[in-house]
Short mmCIF file of C-alpha atoms in Angstrom, two decimals:
data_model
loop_
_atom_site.label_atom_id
_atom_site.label_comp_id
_atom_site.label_asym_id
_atom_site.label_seq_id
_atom_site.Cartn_x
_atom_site.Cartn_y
_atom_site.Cartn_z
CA UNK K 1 0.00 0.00 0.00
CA UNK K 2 0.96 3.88 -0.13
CA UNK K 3 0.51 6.21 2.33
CA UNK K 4 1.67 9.78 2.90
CA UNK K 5 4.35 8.99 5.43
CA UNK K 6 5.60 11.68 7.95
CA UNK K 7 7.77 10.75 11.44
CA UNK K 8 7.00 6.51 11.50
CA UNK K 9 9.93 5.12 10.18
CA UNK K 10 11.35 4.86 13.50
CA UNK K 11 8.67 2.18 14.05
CA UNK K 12 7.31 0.71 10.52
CA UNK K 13 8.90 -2.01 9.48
CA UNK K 14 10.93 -1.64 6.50
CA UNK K 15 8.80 -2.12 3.41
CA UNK K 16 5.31 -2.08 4.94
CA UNK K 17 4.55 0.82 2.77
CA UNK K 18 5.44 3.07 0.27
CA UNK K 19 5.58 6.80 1.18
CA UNK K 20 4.10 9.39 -1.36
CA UNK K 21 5.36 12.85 -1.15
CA UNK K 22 4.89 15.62 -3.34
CA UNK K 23 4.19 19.74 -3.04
CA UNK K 24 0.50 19.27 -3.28
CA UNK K 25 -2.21 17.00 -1.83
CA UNK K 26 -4.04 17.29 -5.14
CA UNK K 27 -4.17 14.12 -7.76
CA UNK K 28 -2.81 11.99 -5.14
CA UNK K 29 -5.21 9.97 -3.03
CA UNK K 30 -6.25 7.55 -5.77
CA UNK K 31 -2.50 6.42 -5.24
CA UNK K 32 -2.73 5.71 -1.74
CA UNK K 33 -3.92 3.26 0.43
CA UNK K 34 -3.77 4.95 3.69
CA UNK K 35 -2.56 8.53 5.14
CA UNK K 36 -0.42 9.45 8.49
CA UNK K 37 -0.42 13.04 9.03
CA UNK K 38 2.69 13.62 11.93
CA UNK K 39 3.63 16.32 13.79
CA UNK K 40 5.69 19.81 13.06
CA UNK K 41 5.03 23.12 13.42
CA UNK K 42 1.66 25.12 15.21
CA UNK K 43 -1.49 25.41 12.60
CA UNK K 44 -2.22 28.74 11.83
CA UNK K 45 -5.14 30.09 13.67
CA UNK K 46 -6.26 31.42 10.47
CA UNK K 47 -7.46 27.69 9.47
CA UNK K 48 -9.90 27.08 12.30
CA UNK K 49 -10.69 31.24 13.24
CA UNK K 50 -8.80 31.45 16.17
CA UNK K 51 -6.68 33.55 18.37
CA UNK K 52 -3.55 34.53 16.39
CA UNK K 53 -0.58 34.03 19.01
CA UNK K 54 2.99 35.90 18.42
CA UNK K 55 6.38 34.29 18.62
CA UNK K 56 4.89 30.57 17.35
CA UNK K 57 6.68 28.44 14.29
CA UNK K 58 3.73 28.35 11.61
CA UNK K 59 3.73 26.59 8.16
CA UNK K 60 1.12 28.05 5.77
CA UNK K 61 2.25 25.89 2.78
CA UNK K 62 1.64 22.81 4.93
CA UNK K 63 -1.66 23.55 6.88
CA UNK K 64 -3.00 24.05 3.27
CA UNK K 65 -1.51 20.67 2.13
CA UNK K 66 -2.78 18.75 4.71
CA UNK K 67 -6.41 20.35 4.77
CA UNK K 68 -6.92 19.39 0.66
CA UNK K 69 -5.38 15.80 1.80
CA UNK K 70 -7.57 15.24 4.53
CA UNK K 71 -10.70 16.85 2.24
CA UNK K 72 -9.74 13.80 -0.44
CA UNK K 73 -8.69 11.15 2.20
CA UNK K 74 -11.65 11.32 4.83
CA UNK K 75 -14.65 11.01 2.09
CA UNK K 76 -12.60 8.09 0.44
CA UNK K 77 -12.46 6.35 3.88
CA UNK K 78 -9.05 5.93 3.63
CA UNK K 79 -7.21 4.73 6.89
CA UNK K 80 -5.93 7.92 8.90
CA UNK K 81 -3.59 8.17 12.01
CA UNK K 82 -2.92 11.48 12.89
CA UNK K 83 0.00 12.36 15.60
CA UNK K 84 0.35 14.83 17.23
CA UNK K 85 -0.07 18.15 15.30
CA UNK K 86 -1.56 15.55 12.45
CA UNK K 87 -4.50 14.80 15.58
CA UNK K 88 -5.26 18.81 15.74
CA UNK K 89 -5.44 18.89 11.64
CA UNK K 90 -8.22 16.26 11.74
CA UNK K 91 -10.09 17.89 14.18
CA UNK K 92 -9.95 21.22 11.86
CA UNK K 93 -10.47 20.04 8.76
CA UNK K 94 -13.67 18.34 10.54
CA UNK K 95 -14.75 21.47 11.41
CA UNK K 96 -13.45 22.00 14.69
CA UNK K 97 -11.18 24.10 16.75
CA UNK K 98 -8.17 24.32 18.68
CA UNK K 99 -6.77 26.15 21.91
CA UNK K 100 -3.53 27.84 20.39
CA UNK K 101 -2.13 27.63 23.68
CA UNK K 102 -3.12 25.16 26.54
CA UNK K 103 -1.38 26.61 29.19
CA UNK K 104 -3.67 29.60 28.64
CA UNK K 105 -6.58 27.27 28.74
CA UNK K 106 -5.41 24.95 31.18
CA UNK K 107 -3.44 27.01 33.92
CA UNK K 108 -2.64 24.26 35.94
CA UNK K 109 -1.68 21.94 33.48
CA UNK K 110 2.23 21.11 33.83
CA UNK K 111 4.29 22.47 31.38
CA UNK K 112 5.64 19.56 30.04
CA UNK K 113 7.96 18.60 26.84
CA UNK K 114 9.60 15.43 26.30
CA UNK K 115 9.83 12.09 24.56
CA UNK K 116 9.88 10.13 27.08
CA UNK K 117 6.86 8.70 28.53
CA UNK K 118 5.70 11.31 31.26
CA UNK K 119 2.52 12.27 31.21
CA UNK K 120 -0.51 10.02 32.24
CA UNK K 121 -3.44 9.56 30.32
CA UNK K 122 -6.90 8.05 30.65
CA UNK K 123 -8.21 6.32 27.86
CA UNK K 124 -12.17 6.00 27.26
CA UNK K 125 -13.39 2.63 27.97
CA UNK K 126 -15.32 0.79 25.07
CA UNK K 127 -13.09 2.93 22.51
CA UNK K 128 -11.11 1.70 18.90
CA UNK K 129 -8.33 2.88 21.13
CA UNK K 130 -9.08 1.43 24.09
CA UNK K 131 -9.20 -2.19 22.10
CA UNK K 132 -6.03 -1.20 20.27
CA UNK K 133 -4.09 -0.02 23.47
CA UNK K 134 -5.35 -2.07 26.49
CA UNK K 135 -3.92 0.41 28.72
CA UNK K 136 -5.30 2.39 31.12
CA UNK K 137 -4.30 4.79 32.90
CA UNK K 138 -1.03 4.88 30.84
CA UNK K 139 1.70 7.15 30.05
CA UNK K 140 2.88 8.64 26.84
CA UNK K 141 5.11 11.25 25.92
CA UNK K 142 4.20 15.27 25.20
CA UNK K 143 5.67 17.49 22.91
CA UNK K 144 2.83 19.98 21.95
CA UNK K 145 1.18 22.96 23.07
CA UNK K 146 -1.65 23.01 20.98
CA UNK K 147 -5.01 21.15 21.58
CA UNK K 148 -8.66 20.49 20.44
CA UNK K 149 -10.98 22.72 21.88
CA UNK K 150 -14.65 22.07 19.72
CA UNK K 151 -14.74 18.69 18.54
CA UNK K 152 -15.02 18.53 14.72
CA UNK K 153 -17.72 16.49 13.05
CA UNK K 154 -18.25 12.87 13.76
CA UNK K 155 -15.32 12.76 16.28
CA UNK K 156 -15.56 11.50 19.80
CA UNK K 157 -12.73 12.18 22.44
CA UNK K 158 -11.53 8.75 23.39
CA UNK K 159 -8.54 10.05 25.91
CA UNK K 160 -8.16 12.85 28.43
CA UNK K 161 -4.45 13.59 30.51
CA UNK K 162 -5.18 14.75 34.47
CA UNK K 163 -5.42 18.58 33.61
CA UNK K 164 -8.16 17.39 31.22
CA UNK K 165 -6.42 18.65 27.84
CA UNK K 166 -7.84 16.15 24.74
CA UNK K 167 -5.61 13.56 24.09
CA UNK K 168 -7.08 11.60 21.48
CA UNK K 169 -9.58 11.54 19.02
CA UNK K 170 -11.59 9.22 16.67
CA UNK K 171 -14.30 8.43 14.42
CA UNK K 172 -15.55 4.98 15.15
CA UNK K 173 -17.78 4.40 12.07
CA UNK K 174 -14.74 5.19 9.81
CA UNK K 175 -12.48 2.14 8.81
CA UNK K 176 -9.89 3.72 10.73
CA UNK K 177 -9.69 7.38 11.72
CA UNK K 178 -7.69 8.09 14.74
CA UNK K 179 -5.81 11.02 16.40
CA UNK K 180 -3.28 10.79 19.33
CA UNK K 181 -1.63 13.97 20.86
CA UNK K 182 1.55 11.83 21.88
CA UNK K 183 4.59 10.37 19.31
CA UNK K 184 4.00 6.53 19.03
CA UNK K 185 6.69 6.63 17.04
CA UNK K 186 9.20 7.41 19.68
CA UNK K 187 7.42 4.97 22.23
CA UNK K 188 8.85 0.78 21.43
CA UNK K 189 11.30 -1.50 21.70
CA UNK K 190 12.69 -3.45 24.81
CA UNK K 191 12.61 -1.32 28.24
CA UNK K 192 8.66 0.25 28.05
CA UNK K 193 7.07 -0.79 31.47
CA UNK K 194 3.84 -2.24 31.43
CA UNK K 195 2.33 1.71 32.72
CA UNK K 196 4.27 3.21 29.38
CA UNK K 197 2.11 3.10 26.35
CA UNK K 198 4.04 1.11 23.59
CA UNK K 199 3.60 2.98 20.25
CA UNK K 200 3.65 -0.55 18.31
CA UNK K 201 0.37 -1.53 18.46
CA UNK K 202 -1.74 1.74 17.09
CA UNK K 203 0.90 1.96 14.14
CA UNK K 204 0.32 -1.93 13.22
CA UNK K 205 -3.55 -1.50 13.86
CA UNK K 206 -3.10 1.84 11.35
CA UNK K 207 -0.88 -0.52 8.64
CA UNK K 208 -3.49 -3.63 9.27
CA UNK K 209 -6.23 -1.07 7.97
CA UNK K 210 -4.41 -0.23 5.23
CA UNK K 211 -3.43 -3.25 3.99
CA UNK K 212 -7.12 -4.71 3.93
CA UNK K 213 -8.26 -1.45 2.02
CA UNK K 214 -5.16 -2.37 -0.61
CA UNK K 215 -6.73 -5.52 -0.54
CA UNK K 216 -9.98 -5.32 -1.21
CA UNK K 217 -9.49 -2.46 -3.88
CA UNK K 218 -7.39 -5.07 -5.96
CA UNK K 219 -10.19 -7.50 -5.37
CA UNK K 220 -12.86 -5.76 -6.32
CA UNK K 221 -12.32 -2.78 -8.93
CA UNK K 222 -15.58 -0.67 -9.30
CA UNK K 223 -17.13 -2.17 -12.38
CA UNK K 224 -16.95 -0.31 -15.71
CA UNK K 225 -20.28 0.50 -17.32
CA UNK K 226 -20.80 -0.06 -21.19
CA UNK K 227 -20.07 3.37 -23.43
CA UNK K 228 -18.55 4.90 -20.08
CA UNK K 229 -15.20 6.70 -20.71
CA UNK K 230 -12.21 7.23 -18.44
CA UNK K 231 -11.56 5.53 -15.28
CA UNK K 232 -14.17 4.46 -12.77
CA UNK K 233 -12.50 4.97 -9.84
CA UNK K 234 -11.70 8.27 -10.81
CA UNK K 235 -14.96 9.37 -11.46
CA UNK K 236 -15.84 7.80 -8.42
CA UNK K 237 -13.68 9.64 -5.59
CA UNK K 238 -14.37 13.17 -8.22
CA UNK K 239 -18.01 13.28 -7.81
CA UNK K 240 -17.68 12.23 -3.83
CA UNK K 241 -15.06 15.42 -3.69
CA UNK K 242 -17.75 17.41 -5.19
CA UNK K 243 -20.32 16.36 -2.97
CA UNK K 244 -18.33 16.47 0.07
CA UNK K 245 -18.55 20.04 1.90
CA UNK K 246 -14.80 22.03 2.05
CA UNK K 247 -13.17 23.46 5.18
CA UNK K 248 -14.22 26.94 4.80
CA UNK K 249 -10.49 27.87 4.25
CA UNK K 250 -10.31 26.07 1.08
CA UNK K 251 -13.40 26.81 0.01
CA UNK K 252 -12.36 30.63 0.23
CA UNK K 253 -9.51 30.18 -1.70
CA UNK K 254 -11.53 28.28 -4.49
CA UNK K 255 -14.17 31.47 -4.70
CA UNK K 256 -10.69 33.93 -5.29
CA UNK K 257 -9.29 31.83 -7.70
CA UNK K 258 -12.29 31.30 -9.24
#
């Protein structure tokens, strides 16, 4: 399968999939079989309408990347893990919001920043990532200062740390659409304690989904109708795209370049 790839290959094993990069999220999600949107820099509060904070690390060129991926890749049902910063872009490109700052939010909140495993978390019970994880309360690793603050559409928060800050989100009717605030990348091998979340098993659950999406498509190719022209699946995922309703950030910039 392909996937955009960003921050796993500490983790995936070697060949499990092939990463697809390019400078723009458009024309490529009939290539992939599954998407991982990582972590990096803050999303501009221009994306979601919120308060625009000074002295924070933004990337334009990439919020708007990741928004028209997630607009193709979340109609399609393709397999998403987001991490970190990826987590956040979910929840705004579903509509929802973030606190720029959580210590502004959450006052009491340690301010924490590491890669090792830290910070405890409580996972809901009954979740995806409950059944994926098995571990709770656990501790994971924190290296943001971002968070959801209005859930997006069709997302559930499935994991809270002590202060109460989101630490997960998912969509249980999709065929695998999860966010995580912490690395999972950084979290495996020998030495993790039974309390220490081991990244491992969310990033095989994430390839698993994949890999039965790759599977099926090559089993079953949408059917090509007599005196139809061009490809099916193309036409397919186009006329869901057109259906589907935009972020209001891209659909701005498709009424000025219009």
């Amino acid at each position: 399968g392909r996937a955009i790839l960003r921050d796993v290959s500490l983790s995936v094993p070697r060949g499990s999939i092939t990463p697809v990069l390019g400078p723009s999220g458009r024309g490529k999600s009939e290539l992939l079989a599954g998407l991982v949107d990582g972590g990096g820099d803050d999303i501009g509060a221009e994306t979601y309408g919120g308060q625009v904070l000074p002295d924070v690390r933004i990337d334009p060129e990439r919020d708007r990347l990741e928004l028209h991926l997630l607009e193709a890749a979340i109609p399609a049902r393709l397999p998403i893990l987001g991490i970190c910063r990826g987590s956040q872009m979910i929840n705004v490109a579903l509509g929802g919001t973030l606190h720029a700052d959580i210590h502004e939010v959450y006052a009491q909140a340690p301010r924490m920043r590491t890669v090792l495993p830290r910070k405890t978390i409580y996972i809901a019970k009954g979740s995806r990532l409950d059944a994926i994880m098995r571990c709770d309360p656990c501790r994971v690793n924190a290296l943001h200062h971002q968070s959801v603050d209005r859930l997006g559409r069709g997302l559930a928060i499935v994991a809270r740390d002590e202060s109460g800050i989101v630490q997960a989100v998912e969509d249980s009717s999709a065929p695998f659409l999860v966010g995580v605030q912490w690395h999972p990348e950084f979290m495996f091998g020998p030495g993790i304690g039974e309390e220490h979340l081991d990244g491992s098993p969310i990033l095989n659950e994430f390839l698993d989904a994949v890999r039965t999406r790759k599977s099926k498509r090559q089993r079953c190719p949408p059917p090509r109708q007599p005196g139809q022209r061009g490809h099916p699946r193309r036409r397919g995922r186009l006329a869901r795209q057109a259906r589907a309703p935009l972020h209001p950030t891209l659909a701005t910039a498709k009424t000025r370049n219009a």
